[in-house]
PDB file of C-alpha atoms and ligand atoms in Angstrom:
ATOM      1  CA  UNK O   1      10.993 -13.349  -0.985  1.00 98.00           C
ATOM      2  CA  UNK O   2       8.496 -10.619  -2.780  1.00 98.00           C
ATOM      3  CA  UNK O   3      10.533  -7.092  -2.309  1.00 98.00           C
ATOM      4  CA  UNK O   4       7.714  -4.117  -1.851  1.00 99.00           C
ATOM      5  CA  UNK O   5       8.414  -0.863  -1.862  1.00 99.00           C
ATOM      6  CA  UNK O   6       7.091   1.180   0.389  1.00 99.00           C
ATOM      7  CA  UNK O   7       5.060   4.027  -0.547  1.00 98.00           C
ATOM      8  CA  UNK O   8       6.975   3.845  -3.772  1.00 98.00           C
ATOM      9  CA  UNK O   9      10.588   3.759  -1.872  1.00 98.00           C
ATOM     10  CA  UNK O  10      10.368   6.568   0.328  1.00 98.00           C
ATOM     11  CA  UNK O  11      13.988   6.087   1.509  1.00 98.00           C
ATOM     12  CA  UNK O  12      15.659   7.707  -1.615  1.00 98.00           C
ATOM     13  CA  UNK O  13      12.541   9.932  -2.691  1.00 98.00           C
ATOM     14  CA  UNK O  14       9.368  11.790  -1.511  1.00 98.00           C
ATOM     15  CA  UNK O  15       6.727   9.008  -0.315  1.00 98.00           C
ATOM     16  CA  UNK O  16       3.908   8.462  -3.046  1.00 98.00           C
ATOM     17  CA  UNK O  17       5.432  10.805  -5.623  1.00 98.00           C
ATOM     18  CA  UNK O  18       5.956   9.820  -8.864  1.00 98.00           C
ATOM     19  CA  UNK O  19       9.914   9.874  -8.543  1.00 98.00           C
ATOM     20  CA  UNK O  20       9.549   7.489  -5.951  1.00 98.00           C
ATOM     21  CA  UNK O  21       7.531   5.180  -7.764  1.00 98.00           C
ATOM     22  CA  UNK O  22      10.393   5.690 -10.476  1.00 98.00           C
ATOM     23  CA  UNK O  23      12.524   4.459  -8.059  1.00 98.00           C
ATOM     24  CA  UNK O  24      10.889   1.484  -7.274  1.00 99.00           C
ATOM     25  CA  UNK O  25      10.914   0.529 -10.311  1.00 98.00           C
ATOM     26  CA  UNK O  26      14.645   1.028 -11.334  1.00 98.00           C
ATOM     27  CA  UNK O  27      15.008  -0.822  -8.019  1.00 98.00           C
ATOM     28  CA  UNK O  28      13.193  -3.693  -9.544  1.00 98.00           C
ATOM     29  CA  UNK O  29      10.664  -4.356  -6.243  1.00 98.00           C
ATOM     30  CA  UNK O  30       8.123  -7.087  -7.216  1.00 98.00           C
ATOM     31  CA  UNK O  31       5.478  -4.614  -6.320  1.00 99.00           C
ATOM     32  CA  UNK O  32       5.444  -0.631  -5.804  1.00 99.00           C
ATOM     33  CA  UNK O  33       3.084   0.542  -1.691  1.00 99.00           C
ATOM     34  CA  UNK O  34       0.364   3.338  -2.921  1.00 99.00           C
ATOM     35  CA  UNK O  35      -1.543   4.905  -0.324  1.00 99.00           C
ATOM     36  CA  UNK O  36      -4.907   5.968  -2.041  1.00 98.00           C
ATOM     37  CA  UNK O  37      -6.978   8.254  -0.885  1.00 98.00           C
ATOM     38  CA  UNK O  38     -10.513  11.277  -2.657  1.00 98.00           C
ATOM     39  CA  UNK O  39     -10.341  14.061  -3.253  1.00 98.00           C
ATOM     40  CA  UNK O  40     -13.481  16.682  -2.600  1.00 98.00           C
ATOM     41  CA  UNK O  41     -14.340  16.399  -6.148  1.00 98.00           C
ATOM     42  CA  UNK O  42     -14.169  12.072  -5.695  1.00 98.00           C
ATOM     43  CA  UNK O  43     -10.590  12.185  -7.740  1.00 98.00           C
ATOM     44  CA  UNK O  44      -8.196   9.358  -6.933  1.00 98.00           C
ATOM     45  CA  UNK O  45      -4.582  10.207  -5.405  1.00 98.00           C
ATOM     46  CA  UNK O  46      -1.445   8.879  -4.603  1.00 98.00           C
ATOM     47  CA  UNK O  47      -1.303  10.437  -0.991  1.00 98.00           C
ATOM     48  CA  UNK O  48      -0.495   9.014   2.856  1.00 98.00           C
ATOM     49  CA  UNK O  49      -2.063  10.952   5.435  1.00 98.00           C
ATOM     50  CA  UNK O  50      -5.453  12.403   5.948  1.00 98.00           C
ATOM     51  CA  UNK O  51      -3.827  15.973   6.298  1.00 98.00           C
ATOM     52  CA  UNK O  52      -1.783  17.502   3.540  1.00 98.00           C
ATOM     53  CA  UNK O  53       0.222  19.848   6.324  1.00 98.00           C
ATOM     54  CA  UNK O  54       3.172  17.044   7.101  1.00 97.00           C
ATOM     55  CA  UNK O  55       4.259  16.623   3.371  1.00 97.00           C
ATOM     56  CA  UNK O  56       3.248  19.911   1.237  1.00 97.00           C
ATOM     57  CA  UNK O  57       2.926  23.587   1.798  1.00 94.00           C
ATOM     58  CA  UNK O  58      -0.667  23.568   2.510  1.00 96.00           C
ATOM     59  CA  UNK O  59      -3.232  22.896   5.271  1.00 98.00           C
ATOM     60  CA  UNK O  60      -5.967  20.917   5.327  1.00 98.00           C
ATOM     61  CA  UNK O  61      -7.370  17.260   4.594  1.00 98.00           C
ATOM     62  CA  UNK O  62      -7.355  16.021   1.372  1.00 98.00           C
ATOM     63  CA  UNK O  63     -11.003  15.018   1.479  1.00 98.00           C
ATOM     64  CA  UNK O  64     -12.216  18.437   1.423  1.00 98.00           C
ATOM     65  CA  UNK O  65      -9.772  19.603  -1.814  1.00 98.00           C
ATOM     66  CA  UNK O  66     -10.455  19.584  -5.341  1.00 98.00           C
ATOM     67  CA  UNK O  67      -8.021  18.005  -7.277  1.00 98.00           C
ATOM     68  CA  UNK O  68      -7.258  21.444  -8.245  1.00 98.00           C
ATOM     69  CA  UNK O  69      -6.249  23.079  -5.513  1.00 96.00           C
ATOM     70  CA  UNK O  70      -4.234  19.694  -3.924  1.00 97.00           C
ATOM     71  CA  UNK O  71      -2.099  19.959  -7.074  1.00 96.00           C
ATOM     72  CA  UNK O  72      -1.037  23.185  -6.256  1.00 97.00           C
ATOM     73  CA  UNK O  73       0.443  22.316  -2.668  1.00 97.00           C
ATOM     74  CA  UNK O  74       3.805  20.921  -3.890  1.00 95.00           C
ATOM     75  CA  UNK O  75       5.974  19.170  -1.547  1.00 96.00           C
ATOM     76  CA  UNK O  76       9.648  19.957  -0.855  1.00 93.00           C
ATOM     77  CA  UNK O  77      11.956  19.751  -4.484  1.00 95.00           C
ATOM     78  CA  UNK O  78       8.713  20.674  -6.064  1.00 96.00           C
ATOM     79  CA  UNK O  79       6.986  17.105  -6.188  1.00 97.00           C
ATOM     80  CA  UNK O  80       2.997  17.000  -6.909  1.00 97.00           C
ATOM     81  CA  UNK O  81       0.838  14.098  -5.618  1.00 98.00           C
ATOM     82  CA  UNK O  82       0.130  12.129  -8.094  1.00 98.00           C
ATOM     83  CA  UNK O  83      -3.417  11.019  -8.935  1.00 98.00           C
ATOM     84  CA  UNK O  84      -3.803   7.005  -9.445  1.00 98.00           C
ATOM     85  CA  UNK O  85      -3.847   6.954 -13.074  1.00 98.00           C
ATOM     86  CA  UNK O  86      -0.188   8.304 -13.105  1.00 98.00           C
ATOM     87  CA  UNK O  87       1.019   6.035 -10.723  1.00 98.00           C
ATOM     88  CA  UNK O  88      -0.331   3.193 -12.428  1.00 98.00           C
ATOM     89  CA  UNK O  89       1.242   4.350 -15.754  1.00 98.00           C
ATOM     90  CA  UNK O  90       4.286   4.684 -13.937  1.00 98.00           C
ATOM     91  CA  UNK O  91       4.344   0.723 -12.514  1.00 98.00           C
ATOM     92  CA  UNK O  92       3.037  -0.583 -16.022  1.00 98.00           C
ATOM     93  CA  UNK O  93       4.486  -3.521 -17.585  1.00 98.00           C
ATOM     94  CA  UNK O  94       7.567  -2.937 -14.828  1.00 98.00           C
ATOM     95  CA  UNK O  95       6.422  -3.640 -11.358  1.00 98.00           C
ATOM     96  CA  UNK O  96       3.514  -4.393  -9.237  1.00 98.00           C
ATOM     97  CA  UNK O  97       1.276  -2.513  -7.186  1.00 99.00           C
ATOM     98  CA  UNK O  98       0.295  -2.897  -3.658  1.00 99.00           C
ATOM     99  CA  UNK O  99      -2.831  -0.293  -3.568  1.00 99.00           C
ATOM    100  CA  UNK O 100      -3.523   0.782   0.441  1.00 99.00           C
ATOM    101  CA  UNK O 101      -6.974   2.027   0.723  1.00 99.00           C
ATOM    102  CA  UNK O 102      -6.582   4.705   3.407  1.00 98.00           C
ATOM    103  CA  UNK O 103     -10.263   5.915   3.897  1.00 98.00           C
ATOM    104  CA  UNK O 104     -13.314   3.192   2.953  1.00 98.00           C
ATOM    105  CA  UNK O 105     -15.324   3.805  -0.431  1.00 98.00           C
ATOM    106  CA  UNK O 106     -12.884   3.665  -2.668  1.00 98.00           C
ATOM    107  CA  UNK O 107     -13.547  -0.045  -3.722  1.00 98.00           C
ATOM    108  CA  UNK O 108     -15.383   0.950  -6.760  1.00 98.00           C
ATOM    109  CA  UNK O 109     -13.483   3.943  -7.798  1.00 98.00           C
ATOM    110  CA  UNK O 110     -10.211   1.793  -7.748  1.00 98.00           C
ATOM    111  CA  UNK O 111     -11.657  -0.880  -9.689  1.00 98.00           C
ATOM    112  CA  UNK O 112     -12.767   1.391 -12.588  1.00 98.00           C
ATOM    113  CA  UNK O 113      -9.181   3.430 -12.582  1.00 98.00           C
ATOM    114  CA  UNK O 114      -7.788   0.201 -13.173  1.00 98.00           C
ATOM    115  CA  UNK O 115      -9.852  -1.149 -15.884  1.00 98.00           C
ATOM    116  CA  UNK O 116      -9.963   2.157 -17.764  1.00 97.00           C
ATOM    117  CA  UNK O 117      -6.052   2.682 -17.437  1.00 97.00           C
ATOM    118  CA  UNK O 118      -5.910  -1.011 -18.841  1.00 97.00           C
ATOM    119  CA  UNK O 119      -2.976  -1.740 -15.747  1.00 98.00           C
ATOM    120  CA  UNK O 120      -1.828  -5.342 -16.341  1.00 97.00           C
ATOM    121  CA  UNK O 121       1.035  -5.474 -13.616  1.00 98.00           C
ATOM    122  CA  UNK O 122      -0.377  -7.338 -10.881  1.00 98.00           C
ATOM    123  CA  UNK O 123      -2.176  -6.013  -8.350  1.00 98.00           C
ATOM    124  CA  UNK O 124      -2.641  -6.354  -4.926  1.00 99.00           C
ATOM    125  CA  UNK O 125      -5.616  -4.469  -3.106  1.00 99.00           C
ATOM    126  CA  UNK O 126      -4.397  -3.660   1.023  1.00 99.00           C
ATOM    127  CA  UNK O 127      -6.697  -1.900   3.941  1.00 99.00           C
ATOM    128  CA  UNK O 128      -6.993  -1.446   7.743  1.00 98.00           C
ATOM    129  CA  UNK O 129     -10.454  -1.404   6.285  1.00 98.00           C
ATOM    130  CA  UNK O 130     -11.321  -5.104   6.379  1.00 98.00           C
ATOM    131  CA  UNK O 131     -14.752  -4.728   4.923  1.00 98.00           C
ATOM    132  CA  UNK O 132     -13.591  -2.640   1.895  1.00 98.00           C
ATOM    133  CA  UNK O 133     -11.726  -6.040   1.016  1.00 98.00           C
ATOM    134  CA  UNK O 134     -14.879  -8.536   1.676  1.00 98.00           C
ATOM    135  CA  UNK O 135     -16.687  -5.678  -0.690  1.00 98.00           C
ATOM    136  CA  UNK O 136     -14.053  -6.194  -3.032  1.00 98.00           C
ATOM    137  CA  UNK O 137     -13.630 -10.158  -3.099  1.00 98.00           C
ATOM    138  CA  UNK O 138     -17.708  -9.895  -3.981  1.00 98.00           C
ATOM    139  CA  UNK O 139     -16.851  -7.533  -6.793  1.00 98.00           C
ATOM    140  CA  UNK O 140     -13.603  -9.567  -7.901  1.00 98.00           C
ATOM    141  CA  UNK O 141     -13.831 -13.148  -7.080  1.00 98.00           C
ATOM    142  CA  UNK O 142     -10.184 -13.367  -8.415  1.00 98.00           C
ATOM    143  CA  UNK O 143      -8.548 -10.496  -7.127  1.00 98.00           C
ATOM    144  CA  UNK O 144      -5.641 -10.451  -4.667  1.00 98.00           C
ATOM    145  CA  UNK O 145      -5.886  -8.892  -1.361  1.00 99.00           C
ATOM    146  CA  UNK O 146      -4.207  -7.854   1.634  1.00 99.00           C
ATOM    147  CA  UNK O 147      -5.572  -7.388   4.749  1.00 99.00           C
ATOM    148  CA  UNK O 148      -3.259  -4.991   7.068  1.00 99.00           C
ATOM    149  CA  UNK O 149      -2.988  -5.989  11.343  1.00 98.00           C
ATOM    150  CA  UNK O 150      -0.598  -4.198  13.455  1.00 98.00           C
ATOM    151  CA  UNK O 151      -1.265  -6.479  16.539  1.00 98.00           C
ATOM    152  CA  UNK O 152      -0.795 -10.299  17.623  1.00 97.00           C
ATOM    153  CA  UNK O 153      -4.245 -11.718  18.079  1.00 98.00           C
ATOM    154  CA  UNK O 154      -5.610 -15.102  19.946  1.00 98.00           C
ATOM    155  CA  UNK O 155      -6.962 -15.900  16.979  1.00 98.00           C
ATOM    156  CA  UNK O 156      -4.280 -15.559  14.108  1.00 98.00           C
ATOM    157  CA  UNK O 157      -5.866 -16.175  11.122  1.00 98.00           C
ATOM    158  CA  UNK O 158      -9.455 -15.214  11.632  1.00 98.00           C
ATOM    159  CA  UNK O 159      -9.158 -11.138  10.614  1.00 98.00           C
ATOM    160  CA  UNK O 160      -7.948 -12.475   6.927  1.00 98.00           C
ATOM    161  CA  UNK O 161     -10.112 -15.389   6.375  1.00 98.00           C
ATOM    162  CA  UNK O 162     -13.170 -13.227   7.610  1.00 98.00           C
ATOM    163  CA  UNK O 163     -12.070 -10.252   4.922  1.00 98.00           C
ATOM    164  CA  UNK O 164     -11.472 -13.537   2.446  1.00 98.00           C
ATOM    165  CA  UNK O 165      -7.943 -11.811   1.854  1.00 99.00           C
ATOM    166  CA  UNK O 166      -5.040 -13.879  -0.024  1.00 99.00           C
ATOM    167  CA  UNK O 167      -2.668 -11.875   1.690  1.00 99.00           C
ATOM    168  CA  UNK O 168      -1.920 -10.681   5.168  1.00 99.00           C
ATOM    169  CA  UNK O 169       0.216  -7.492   5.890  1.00 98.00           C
ATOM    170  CA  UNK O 170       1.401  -7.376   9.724  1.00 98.00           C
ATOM    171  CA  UNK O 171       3.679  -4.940  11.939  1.00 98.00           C
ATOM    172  CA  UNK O 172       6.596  -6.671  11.979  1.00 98.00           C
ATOM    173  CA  UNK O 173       6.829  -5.997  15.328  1.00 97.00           C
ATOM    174  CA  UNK O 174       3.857  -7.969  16.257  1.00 97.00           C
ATOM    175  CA  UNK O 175       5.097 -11.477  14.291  1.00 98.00           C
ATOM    176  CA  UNK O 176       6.721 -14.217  16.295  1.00 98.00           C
ATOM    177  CA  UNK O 177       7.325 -17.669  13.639  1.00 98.00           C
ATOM    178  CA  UNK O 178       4.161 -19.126  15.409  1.00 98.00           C
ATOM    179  CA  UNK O 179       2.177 -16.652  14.132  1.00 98.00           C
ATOM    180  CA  UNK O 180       3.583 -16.672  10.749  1.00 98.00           C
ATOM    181  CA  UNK O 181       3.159 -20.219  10.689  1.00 98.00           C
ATOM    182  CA  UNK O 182      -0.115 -19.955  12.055  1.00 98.00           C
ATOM    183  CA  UNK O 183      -1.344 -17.705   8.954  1.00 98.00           C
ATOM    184  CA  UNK O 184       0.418 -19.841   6.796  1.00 98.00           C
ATOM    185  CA  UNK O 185      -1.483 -22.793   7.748  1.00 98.00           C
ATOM    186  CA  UNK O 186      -4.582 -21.056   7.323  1.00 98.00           C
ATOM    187  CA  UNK O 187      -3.377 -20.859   3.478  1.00 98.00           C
ATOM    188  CA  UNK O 188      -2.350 -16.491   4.070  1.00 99.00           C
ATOM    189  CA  UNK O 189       0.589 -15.109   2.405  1.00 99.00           C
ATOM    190  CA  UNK O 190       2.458 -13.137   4.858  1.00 99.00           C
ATOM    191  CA  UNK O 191       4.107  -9.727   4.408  1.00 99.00           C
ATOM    192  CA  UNK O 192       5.777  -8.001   7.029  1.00 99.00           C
ATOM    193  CA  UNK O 193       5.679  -4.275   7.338  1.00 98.00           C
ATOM    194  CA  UNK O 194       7.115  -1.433   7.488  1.00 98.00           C
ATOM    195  CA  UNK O 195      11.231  -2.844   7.768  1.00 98.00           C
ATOM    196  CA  UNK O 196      13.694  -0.648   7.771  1.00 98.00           C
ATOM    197  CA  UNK O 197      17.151  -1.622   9.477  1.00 98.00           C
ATOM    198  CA  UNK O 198      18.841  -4.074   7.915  1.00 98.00           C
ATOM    199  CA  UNK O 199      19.452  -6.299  11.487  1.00 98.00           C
ATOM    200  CA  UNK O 200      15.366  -6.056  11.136  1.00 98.00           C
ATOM    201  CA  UNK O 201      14.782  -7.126   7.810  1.00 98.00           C
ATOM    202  CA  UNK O 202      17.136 -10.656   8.915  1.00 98.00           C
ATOM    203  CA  UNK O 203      15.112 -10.943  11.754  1.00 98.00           C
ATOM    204  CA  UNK O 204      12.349 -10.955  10.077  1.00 98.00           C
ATOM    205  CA  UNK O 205      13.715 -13.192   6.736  1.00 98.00           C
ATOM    206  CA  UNK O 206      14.378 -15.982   9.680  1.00 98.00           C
ATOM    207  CA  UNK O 207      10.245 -15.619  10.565  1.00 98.00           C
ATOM    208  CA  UNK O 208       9.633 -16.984   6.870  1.00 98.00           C
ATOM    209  CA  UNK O 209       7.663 -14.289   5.948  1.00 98.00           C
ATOM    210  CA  UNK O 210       6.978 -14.278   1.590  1.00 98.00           C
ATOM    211  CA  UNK O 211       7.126 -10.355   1.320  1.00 99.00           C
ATOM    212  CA  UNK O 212       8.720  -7.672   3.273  1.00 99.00           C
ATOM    213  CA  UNK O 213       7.888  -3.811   2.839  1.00 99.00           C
ATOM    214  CA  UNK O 214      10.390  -1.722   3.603  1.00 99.00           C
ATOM    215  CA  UNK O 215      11.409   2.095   2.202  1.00 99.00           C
ATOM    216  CA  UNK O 216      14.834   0.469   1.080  1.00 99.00           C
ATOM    217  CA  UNK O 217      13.323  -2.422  -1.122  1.00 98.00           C
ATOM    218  CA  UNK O 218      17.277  -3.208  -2.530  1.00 98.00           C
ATOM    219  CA  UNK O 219      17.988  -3.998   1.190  1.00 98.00           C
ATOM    220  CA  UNK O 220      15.765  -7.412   1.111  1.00 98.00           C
ATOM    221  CA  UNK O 221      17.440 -10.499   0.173  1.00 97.00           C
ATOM    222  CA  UNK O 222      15.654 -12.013  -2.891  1.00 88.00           C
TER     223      UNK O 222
HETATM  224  O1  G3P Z 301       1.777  -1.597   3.730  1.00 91.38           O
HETATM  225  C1  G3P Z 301       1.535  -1.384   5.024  1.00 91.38           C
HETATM  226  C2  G3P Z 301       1.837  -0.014   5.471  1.00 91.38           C
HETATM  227  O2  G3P Z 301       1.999   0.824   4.386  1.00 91.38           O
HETATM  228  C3  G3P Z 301       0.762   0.461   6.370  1.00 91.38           C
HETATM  229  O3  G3P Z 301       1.140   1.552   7.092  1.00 91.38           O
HETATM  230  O4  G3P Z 301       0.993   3.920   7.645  1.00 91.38           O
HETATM  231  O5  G3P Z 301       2.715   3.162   6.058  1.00 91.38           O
HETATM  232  O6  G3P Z 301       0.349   3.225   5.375  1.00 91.38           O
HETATM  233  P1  G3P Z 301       1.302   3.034   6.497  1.00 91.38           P
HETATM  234 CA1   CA Z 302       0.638   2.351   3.250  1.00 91.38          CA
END
Protein backbone atom coordinates (compact mmCIF):
# COMPACT_ATOMS: atom_id res chain seq x y z
CA UNK A 1 0.00 0.00 0.00
CA UNK A 2 1.77 3.44 -1.39
CA UNK A 3 1.19 6.06 1.71
CA UNK A 4 0.70 9.81 0.06
CA UNK A 5 0.63 12.63 1.82
CA UNK A 6 -1.65 14.97 1.21
CA UNK A 7 -0.75 18.35 0.29
CA UNK A 8 2.45 17.58 2.10
CA UNK A 9 0.50 16.25 5.43
CA UNK A 10 -1.76 18.93 6.12
CA UNK A 11 -2.99 17.23 9.34
CA UNK A 12 0.07 18.24 11.53
CA UNK A 13 1.14 21.41 9.37
CA UNK A 14 -0.03 24.21 6.99
CA UNK A 15 -1.12 22.47 3.53
CA UNK A 16 1.66 22.95 0.76
CA UNK A 17 4.16 24.68 3.04
CA UNK A 18 7.42 23.63 3.27
CA UNK A 19 7.03 22.34 7.01
CA UNK A 20 4.50 20.17 5.80
CA UNK A 21 6.40 18.72 3.16
CA UNK A 22 9.06 18.27 6.09
CA UNK A 23 6.64 16.35 7.62
CA UNK A 24 5.95 14.09 5.06
CA UNK A 25 9.00 13.24 4.83
CA UNK A 26 9.96 12.46 8.53
CA UNK A 27 6.68 10.54 8.17
CA UNK A 28 8.30 8.48 5.52
CA UNK A 29 5.05 8.66 2.85
CA UNK A 30 6.13 6.97 -0.44
CA UNK A 31 5.21 10.17 -2.12
CA UNK A 32 4.61 13.92 -0.81
CA UNK A 33 0.50 15.76 -2.73
CA UNK A 34 1.71 19.33 -4.31
CA UNK A 35 -0.89 21.41 -5.63
CA UNK A 36 0.85 23.57 -8.40
CA UNK A 37 -0.33 26.41 -9.60
CA UNK A 38 1.43 30.48 -11.86
CA UNK A 39 1.96 33.05 -10.75
CA UNK A 40 1.29 36.57 -12.83
CA UNK A 41 4.86 36.65 -13.65
CA UNK A 42 4.50 32.52 -14.97
CA UNK A 43 6.49 31.44 -11.52
CA UNK A 44 5.71 27.96 -10.24
CA UNK A 45 4.11 27.51 -6.59
CA UNK A 46 3.29 25.18 -4.10
CA UNK A 47 -0.36 26.54 -3.52
CA UNK A 48 -4.18 24.87 -3.33
CA UNK A 49 -6.78 27.18 -4.20
CA UNK A 50 -7.28 29.68 -6.91
CA UNK A 51 -7.73 32.48 -4.18
CA UNK A 52 -5.04 33.27 -1.68
CA UNK A 53 -7.91 34.76 0.94
CA UNK A 54 -8.67 31.11 2.75
CA UNK A 55 -4.95 30.40 3.71
CA UNK A 56 -2.87 33.88 3.92
CA UNK A 57 -3.51 37.43 4.84
CA UNK A 58 -4.17 38.62 1.44
CA UNK A 59 -6.88 38.81 -1.26
CA UNK A 60 -6.85 37.87 -4.50
CA UNK A 61 -6.01 34.92 -7.04
CA UNK A 62 -2.76 33.80 -7.38
CA UNK A 63 -2.79 34.09 -11.15
CA UNK A 64 -2.79 37.72 -11.13
CA UNK A 65 0.38 38.05 -8.37
CA UNK A 66 3.92 38.32 -8.94
CA UNK A 67 5.85 36.04 -7.14
CA UNK A 68 6.73 39.03 -5.24
CA UNK A 69 3.94 40.18 -3.80
CA UNK A 70 2.40 36.29 -3.08
CA UNK A 71 5.51 35.87 -0.91
CA UNK A 72 4.61 38.53 1.16
CA UNK A 73 1.02 37.15 2.18
CA UNK A 74 2.22 34.72 4.90
CA UNK A 75 -0.11 32.30 6.29
CA UNK A 76 -0.88 31.79 10.00
CA UNK A 77 2.72 30.87 12.18
CA UNK A 78 4.32 32.86 9.48
CA UNK A 79 4.56 30.09 6.65
CA UNK A 80 5.34 31.36 2.88
CA UNK A 81 4.15 29.34 -0.17
CA UNK A 82 6.68 27.77 -1.44
CA UNK A 83 7.60 27.94 -5.14
CA UNK A 84 8.21 24.30 -6.85
CA UNK A 85 11.84 24.33 -6.83
CA UNK A 86 11.78 24.36 -2.93
CA UNK A 87 9.44 21.78 -2.61
CA UNK A 88 11.23 19.59 -4.80
CA UNK A 89 14.50 20.20 -2.86
CA UNK A 90 12.63 19.45 0.08
CA UNK A 91 11.30 15.68 -1.24
CA UNK A 92 14.86 14.95 -2.83
CA UNK A 93 16.46 11.73 -2.43
CA UNK A 94 13.65 11.19 0.60
CA UNK A 95 10.21 10.85 -0.79
CA UNK A 96 8.16 11.10 -3.82
CA UNK A 97 6.10 13.59 -5.34
CA UNK A 98 2.59 13.50 -6.47
CA UNK A 99 2.49 17.01 -8.53
CA UNK A 100 -1.53 18.19 -8.91
CA UNK A 101 -1.79 20.52 -11.74
CA UNK A 102 -4.54 22.86 -10.52
CA UNK A 103 -5.00 25.24 -13.59
CA UNK A 104 -3.95 23.73 -17.36
CA UNK A 105 -0.55 25.04 -18.97
CA UNK A 106 1.65 24.12 -16.67
CA UNK A 107 2.80 20.87 -18.53
CA UNK A 108 5.84 22.48 -19.85
CA UNK A 109 6.78 24.67 -17.03
CA UNK A 110 6.73 21.54 -14.68
CA UNK A 111 8.76 19.55 -16.90
CA UNK A 112 11.62 22.11 -17.11
CA UNK A 113 11.51 22.81 -13.05
CA UNK A 114 12.15 19.31 -12.82
CA UNK A 115 14.93 18.79 -15.15
CA UNK A 116 16.73 21.96 -14.10
CA UNK A 117 16.33 21.13 -10.25
CA UNK A 118 17.82 17.63 -11.33
CA UNK A 119 14.70 15.90 -8.89
CA UNK A 120 15.36 12.13 -9.01
CA UNK A 121 12.59 10.99 -6.43
CA UNK A 122 9.93 9.67 -8.45
CA UNK A 123 7.39 11.48 -9.75
CA UNK A 124 3.98 11.26 -10.37
CA UNK A 125 2.17 14.01 -12.57
CA UNK A 126 -2.00 14.29 -11.25
CA UNK A 127 -4.92 16.68 -12.88
CA UNK A 128 -8.73 17.14 -13.09
CA UNK A 129 -7.22 18.38 -16.30
CA UNK A 130 -7.21 15.19 -18.37
CA UNK A 131 -5.72 16.73 -21.43
CA UNK A 132 -2.75 18.35 -19.57
CA UNK A 133 -1.83 14.54 -18.95
CA UNK A 134 -2.38 13.25 -22.77
CA UNK A 135 -0.05 16.59 -23.45
CA UNK A 136 2.26 15.25 -21.10
CA UNK A 137 2.41 11.38 -22.04
CA UNK A 138 3.35 13.02 -25.77
CA UNK A 139 6.09 15.00 -24.10
CA UNK A 140 7.20 12.00 -21.71
CA UNK A 141 6.46 8.70 -23.15
CA UNK A 142 7.75 7.28 -19.77
CA UNK A 143 6.37 9.40 -17.28
CA UNK A 144 3.87 8.42 -14.59
CA UNK A 145 0.53 9.92 -14.36
CA UNK A 146 -2.51 10.27 -12.50
CA UNK A 147 -5.62 11.12 -13.69
CA UNK A 148 -8.03 12.56 -10.76
CA UNK A 149 -12.28 11.45 -10.94
CA UNK A 150 -14.47 12.29 -8.13
CA UNK A 151 -17.49 10.32 -9.60
CA UNK A 152 -18.49 6.55 -10.47
CA UNK A 153 -18.86 6.38 -14.21
CA UNK A 154 -20.63 3.63 -16.68
CA UNK A 155 -17.63 3.38 -18.15
CA UNK A 156 -14.80 2.84 -15.45
CA UNK A 157 -11.78 2.85 -17.08
CA UNK A 158 -12.26 4.96 -20.15
CA UNK A 159 -11.34 8.71 -18.47
CA UNK A 160 -7.64 7.11 -17.70
CA UNK A 161 -6.99 5.11 -20.71
CA UNK A 162 -8.23 8.16 -22.88
CA UNK A 163 -5.63 10.63 -20.78
CA UNK A 164 -3.09 7.37 -21.27
CA UNK A 165 -2.59 7.81 -17.36
CA UNK A 166 -0.71 4.92 -15.28
CA UNK A 167 -2.50 5.97 -12.41
CA UNK A 168 -6.02 6.78 -11.38
CA UNK A 169 -6.84 9.05 -8.31
CA UNK A 170 -10.70 8.69 -7.24
CA UNK A 171 -13.00 10.17 -4.32
CA UNK A 172 -13.05 7.56 -2.16
CA UNK A 173 -16.41 8.05 -1.79
CA UNK A 174 -17.25 7.19 -5.27
CA UNK A 175 -15.22 3.50 -5.25
CA UNK A 176 -17.19 0.34 -4.70
CA UNK A 177 -14.46 -3.07 -5.24
CA UNK A 178 -16.15 -3.39 -8.74
CA UNK A 179 -14.90 -0.37 -9.75
CA UNK A 180 -11.54 -0.81 -8.36
CA UNK A 181 -11.39 -4.00 -9.95
CA UNK A 182 -12.71 -2.67 -12.97
CA UNK A 183 -9.65 -0.08 -13.30
CA UNK A 184 -7.47 -2.66 -12.32
CA UNK A 185 -8.32 -4.80 -15.13
CA UNK A 186 -7.89 -2.11 -17.44
CA UNK A 187 -4.07 -2.27 -16.16
CA UNK A 188 -4.78 1.48 -13.73
CA UNK A 189 -3.19 1.81 -10.46
CA UNK A 190 -5.72 2.99 -8.09
CA UNK A 191 -5.37 5.65 -5.37
CA UNK A 192 -8.06 6.66 -3.27
CA UNK A 193 -8.45 10.20 -2.11
CA UNK A 194 -8.69 12.38 0.20
CA UNK A 195 -9.00 9.66 3.58
CA UNK A 196 -9.09 10.89 6.64
CA UNK A 197 -10.82 8.77 9.53
CA UNK A 198 -9.23 5.92 10.32
CA UNK A 199 -12.76 3.56 10.07
CA UNK A 200 -12.35 5.18 6.31
CA UNK A 201 -8.99 4.42 5.48
CA UNK A 202 -10.05 0.29 6.47
CA UNK A 203 -12.85 0.66 4.41
CA UNK A 204 -11.13 1.61 1.84
CA UNK A 205 -7.76 -0.90 2.44
CA UNK A 206 -10.65 -3.80 2.06
CA UNK A 207 -11.48 -2.07 -1.73
CA UNK A 208 -7.75 -3.09 -2.68
CA UNK A 209 -6.86 0.13 -3.60
CA UNK A 210 -2.49 0.44 -4.15
CA UNK A 211 -2.31 4.09 -2.68
CA UNK A 212 -4.35 6.04 -0.31
CA UNK A 213 -4.00 9.96 0.22
CA UNK A 214 -4.85 11.07 3.26
CA UNK A 215 -3.55 14.34 5.55
CA UNK A 216 -2.44 11.66 8.24
CA UNK A 217 -0.15 9.49 5.89
CA UNK A 218 1.21 7.44 9.38
CA UNK A 219 -2.50 6.39 9.70
CA UNK A 220 -2.30 3.93 6.45
CA UNK A 221 -1.32 0.48 7.00
CA UNK A 222 1.80 -0.29 4.88
O1 LIG B 1 -4.85 14.10 -4.80
C1 LIG B 1 -6.14 14.36 -4.98
C2 LIG B 1 -6.62 15.54 -4.25
O2 LIG B 1 -5.56 16.29 -3.79
C3 LIG B 1 -7.52 16.33 -5.12
O3 LIG B 1 -8.27 17.22 -4.41
O4 LIG B 1 -8.88 19.49 -3.76
O5 LIG B 1 -7.30 18.22 -2.36
O6 LIG B 1 -6.58 19.09 -4.55
P1 LIG B 1 -7.71 18.57 -3.74
CA1 LIG C 1 -4.44 18.21 -4.52
Amino acid sequence: MLRIGHRGAAGYAPENTLASIKKAVTLKVDFAELDIQATKDRQLVIFHDRRVDRLTIGKGAVEDMSLTDLRRLTLPGGHVIPTLEEGLKAAEGKVGVMLELKVPGLVEPVLDILKRSGFSSPVIVASFFHEELLRLRRLQPAAQTLALLVASLVQPAAFALDAKATHVGVAFESLSKPYVDALHKAGLTVFAFTVNEPADIQQVVGLGVDGIISDFPDRIPK
